[in-house]
Short mmCIF file of C-alpha atoms in Angstrom, two decimals:
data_model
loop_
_atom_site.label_atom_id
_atom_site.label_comp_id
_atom_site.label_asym_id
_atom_site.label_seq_id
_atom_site.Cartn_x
_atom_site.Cartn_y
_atom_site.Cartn_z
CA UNK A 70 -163.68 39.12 92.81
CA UNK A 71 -163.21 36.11 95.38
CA UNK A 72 -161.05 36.69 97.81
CA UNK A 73 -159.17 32.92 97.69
CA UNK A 74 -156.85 32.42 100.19
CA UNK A 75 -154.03 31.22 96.79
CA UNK A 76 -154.73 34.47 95.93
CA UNK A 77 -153.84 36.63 98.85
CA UNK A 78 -150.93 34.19 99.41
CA UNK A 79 -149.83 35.39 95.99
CA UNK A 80 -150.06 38.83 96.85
CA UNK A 81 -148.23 38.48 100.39
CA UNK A 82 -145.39 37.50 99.01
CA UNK A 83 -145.31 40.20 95.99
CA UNK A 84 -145.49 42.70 97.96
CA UNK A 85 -143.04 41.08 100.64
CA UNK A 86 -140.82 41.19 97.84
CA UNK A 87 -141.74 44.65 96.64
CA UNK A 88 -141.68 46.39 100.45
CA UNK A 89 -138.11 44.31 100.90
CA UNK A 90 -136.62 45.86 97.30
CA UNK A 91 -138.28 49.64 98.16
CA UNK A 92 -136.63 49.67 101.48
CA UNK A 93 -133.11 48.80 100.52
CA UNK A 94 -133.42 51.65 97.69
CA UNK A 95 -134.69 53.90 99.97
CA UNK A 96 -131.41 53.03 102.07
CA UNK A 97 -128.90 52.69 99.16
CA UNK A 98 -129.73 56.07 96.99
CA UNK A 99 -131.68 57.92 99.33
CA UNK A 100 -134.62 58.01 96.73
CA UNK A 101 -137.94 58.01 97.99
CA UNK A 102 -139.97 54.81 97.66
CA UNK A 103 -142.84 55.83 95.84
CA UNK A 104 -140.78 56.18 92.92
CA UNK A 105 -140.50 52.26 93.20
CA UNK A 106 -143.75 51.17 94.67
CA UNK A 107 -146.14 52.57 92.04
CA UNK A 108 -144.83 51.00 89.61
CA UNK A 109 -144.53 47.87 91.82
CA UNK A 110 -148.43 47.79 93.16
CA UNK A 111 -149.70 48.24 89.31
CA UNK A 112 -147.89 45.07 87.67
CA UNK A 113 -148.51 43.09 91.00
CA UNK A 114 -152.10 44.37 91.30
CA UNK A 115 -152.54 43.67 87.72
CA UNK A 116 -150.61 40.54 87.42
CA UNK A 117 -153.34 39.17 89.99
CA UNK A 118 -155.99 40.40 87.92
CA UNK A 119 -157.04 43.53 89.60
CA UNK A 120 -156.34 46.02 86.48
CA UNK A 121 -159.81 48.07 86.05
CA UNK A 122 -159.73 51.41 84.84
CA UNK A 123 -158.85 52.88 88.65
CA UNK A 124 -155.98 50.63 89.59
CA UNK A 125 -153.29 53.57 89.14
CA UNK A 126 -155.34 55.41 92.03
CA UNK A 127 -155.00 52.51 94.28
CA UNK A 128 -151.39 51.92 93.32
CA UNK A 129 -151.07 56.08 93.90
CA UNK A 130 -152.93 56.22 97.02
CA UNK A 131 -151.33 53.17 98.87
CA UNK A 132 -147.49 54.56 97.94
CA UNK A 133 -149.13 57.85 99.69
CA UNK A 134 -150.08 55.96 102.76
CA UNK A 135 -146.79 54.44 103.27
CA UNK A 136 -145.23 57.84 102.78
CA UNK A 137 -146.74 59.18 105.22
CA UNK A 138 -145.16 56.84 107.84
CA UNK A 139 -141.54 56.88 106.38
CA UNK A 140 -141.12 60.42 105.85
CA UNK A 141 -142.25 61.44 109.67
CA UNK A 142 -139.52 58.52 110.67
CA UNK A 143 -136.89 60.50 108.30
CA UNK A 144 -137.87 63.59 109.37
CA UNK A 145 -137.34 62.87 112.91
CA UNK A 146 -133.91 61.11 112.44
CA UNK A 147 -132.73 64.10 110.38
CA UNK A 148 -133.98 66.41 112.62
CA UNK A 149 -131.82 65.33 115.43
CA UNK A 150 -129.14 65.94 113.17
CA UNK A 151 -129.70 69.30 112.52
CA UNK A 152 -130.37 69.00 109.06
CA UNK A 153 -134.01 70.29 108.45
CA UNK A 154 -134.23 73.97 107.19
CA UNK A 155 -137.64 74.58 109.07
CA UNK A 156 -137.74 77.77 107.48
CA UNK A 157 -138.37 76.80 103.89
CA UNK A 158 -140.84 73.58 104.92
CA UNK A 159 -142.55 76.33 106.84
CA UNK A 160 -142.69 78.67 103.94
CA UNK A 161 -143.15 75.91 101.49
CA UNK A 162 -145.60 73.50 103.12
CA UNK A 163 -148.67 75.47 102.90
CA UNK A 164 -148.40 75.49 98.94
CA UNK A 165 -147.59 71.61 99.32
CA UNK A 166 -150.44 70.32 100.53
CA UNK A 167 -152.78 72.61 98.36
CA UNK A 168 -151.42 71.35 95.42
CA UNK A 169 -151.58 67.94 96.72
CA UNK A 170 -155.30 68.50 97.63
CA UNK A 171 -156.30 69.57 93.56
CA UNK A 172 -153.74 66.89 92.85
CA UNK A 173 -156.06 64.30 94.67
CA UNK A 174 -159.27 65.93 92.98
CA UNK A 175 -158.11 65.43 89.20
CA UNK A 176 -156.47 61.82 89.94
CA UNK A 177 -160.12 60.77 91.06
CA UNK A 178 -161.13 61.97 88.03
CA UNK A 179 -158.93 60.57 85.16
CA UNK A 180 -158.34 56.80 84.08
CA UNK A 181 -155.89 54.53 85.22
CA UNK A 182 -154.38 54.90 81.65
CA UNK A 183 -154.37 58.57 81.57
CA UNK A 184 -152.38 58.24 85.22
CA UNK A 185 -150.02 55.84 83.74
CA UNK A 186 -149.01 58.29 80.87
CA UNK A 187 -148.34 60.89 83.51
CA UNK A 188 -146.53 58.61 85.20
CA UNK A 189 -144.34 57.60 82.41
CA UNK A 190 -143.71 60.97 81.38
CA UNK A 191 -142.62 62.63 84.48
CA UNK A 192 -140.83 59.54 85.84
CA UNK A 193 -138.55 59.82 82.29
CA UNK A 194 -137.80 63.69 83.45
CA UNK A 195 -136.60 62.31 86.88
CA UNK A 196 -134.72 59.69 85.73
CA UNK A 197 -132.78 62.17 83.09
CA UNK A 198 -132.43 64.51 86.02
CA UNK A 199 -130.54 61.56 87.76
CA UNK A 200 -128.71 60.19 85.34
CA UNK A 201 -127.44 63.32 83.71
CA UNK A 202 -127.82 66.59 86.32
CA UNK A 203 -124.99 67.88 87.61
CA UNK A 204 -124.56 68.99 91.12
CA UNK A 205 -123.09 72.32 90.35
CA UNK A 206 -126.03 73.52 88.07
CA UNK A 207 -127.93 75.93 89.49
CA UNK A 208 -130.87 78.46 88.90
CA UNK A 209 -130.51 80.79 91.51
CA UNK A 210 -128.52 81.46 95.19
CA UNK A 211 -131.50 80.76 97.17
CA UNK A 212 -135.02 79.14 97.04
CA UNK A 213 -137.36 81.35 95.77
CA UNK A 214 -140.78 83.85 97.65
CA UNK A 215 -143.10 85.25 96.29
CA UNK A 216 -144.45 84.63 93.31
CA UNK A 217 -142.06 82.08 92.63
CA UNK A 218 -142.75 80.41 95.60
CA UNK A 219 -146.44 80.73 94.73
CA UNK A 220 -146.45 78.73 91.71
CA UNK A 221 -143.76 76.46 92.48
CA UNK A 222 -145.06 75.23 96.02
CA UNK A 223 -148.54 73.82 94.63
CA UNK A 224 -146.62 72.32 91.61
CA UNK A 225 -144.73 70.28 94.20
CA UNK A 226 -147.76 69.21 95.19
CA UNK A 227 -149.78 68.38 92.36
CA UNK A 228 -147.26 66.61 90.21
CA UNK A 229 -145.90 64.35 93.54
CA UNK A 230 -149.74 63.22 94.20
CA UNK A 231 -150.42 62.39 90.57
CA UNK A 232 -147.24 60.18 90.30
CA UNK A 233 -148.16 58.95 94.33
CA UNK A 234 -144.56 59.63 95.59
CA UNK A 235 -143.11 62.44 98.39
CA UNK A 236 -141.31 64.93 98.57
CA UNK A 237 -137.61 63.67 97.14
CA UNK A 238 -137.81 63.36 93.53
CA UNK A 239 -139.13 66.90 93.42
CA UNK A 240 -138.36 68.89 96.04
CA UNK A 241 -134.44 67.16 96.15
CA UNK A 242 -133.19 68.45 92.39
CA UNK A 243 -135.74 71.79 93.06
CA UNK A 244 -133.58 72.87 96.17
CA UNK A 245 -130.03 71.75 94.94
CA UNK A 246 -130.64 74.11 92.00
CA UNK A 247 -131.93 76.77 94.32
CA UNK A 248 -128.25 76.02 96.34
CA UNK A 249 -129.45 74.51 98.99
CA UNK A 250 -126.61 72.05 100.76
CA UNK A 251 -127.65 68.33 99.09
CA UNK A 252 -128.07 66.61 103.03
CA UNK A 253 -130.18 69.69 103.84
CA UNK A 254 -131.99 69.33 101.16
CA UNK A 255 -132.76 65.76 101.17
CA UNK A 256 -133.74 66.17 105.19
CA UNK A 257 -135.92 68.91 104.34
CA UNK A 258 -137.79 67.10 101.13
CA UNK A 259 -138.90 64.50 103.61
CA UNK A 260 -140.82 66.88 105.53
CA UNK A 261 -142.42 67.98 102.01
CA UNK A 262 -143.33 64.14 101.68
CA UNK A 263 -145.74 64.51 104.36
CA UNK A 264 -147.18 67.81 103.77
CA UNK A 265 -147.80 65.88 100.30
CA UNK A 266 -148.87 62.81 101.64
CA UNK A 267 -151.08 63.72 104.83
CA UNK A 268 -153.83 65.25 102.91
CA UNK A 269 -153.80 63.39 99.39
CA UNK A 270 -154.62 59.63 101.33
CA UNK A 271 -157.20 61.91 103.29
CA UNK A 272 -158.94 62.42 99.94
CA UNK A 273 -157.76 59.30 98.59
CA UNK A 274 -159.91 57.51 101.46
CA UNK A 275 -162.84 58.83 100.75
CA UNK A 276 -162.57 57.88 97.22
CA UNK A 277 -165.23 55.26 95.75
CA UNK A 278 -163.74 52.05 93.93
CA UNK A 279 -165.72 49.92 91.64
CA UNK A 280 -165.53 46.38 94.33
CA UNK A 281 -165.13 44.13 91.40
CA UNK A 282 -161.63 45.80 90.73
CA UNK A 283 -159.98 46.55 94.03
CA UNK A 284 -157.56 44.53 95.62
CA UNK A 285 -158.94 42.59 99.26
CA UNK A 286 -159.25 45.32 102.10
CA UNK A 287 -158.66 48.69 100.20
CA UNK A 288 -160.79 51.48 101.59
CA UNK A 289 -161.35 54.04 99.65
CA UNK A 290 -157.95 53.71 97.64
CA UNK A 291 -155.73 52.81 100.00
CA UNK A 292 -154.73 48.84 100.28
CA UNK A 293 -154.34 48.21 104.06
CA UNK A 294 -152.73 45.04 102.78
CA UNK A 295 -149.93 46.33 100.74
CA UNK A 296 -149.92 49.64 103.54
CA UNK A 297 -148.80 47.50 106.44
CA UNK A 298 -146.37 44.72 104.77
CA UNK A 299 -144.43 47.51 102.35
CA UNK A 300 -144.39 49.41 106.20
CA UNK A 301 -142.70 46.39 107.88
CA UNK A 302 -140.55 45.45 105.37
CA UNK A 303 -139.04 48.99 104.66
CA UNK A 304 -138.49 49.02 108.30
CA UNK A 305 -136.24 45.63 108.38
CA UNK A 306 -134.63 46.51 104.65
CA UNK A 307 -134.05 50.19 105.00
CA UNK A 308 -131.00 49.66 107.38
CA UNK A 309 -129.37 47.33 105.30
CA UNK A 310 -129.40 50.18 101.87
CA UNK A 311 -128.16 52.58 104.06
CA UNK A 312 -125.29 50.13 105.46
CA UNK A 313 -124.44 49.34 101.55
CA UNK A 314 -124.59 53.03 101.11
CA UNK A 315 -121.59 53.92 103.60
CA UNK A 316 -119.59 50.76 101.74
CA UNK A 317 -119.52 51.91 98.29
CA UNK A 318 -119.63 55.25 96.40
CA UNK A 319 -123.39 55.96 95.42
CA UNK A 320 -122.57 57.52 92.41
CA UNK A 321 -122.22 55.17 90.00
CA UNK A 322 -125.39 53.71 91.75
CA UNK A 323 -127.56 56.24 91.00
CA UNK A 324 -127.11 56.27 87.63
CA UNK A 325 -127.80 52.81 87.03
CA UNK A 326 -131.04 53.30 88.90
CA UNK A 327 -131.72 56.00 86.65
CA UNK A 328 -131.17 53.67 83.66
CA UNK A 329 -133.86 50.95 85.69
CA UNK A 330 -135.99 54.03 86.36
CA UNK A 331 -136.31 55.17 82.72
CA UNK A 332 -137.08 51.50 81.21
CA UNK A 333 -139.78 51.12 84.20
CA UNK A 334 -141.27 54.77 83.07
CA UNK A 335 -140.70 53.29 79.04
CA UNK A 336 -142.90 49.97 80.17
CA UNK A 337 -145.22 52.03 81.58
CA UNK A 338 -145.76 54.08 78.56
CA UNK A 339 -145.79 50.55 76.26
CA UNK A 340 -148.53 49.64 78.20
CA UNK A 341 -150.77 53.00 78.39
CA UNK A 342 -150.27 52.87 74.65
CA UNK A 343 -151.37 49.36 74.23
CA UNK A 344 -147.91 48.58 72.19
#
């Protein structure tokens, strides 16, 4: 596909708009943007005619990229706070990133429409968790070992990589339930974001993508385009959600982003079904 310059115009300012709209989120309900941006890059991506049969992996891979740059900033900022529990992201990571890894090997493998159903699907379970979870319901006094952590760990992983998000909409509600203080637990999930993140655009970089159906300057499946403006603009937006945040109770907030979260995963769906 020609690489016009109307056409990369277009695209600069969709994703101007899309980085801008991620970053105040991020800010405002302390959800990760990934959540946002996948769905963002696919109708933007395909709205500009880029909608072959691996555009989900792009869309996936380039929320990775970015989340590897946001989470090390949140990371650091909680950590001078105090908040990280380095003892479960140590315990926890290793698990992480292997799922991530097999999460990056089937996602190469299945269709753009096959990624959008998973998508769809999972992103209705988060945005139920949101709009209905309660913050006293728990499943046990403290996160799991073992075997628990065994098979939980790489399911962390593999489900964050094939939705291309970090380590909040998981790893958040997981550690709540195991009773883990909510600030502690959203510093820690950031850490989780880039044990996610760190080796799934690895793989996602050496993916091949048909040329006639990726976006201008994607390698592998990572668009440096989209990577470097939704980076900028989440850096410029950000402060302002979490500004809006301290001003109003964030509450009520979150469940109308779960409502806007459960109609994007519903469109989704409508669209992997062809209806």
């Amino acid at each position: 596909m020609s690489q016009d310059p109307a056409l990369l115009l277009q695209m600069l300012v969709l994703l101007l708009a899309i980085g801008a709209l991620a970053g105040v989120l991020a800010g405002l309900l302390g959800v990760g943007g990934g959540i946002v941006l996948v769905p963002a890059f696919f109708y933007a991506f395909s709205a500009l005619g880029y909608d072959g049969p691996q555009l989900m992996q792009i869309c996936l891979a380039t929320s990775l990229a970015t989340i590897i740059v946001t989470s090390l900033r949140s990371v650091a900022s909680h950590n001078k706070k105090g908040a990280v529990d380095w003892e479960i992201l140590r315990g926890w990571a290793p698990g992480i990133a292997v799922g991530a890894v097999i999460g990056v090997l089937v996602a190469a493998n299945l269709r753009s429409v096959t990624l959008q159903i998973v998508f769809g699907g999972l992103a209705l379970v988060i945005g139920a968790y949101m709009g209905l979870g309660k913050a006293h319901w728990r499943l046990g006094q403290a996160m799991p070992k073992g075997a628990g952590r065994l098979s939980l760990s790489p399911a962390v992983g593999f489900l964050s990589v094939l939705m291309g998000i970090g380590g909040g909409s998981f790893g958040v509600p997981l550690m709540t339930l195991f009773n883990v203080p909510i600030h502690r637990a959203v510093a820690t999930a950031a850490g989780f974001g880039v044990t996610i993140a760190v080796p799934a655009v690895i793989g996602f970089l050496f993916m091949e993508i048909d040329p006639a159906s990726r976006p201008p300057l994607t390698i592998g499946a990572v668009n440096m385009v989209a990577f470097f403006i939704i980076i900028a603009m989440t850096l410029i937006t950000a402060p302002f959600g979490v500004k809006l945040a301290h001003s109003m109770d964030p509450k009520p907030l979150k469940r109308v982003f779960a409502v806007f979260l459960t109609l994007v995963a519903l469109n989704m769906l409508r669209k992997a079904f062809g209806w």
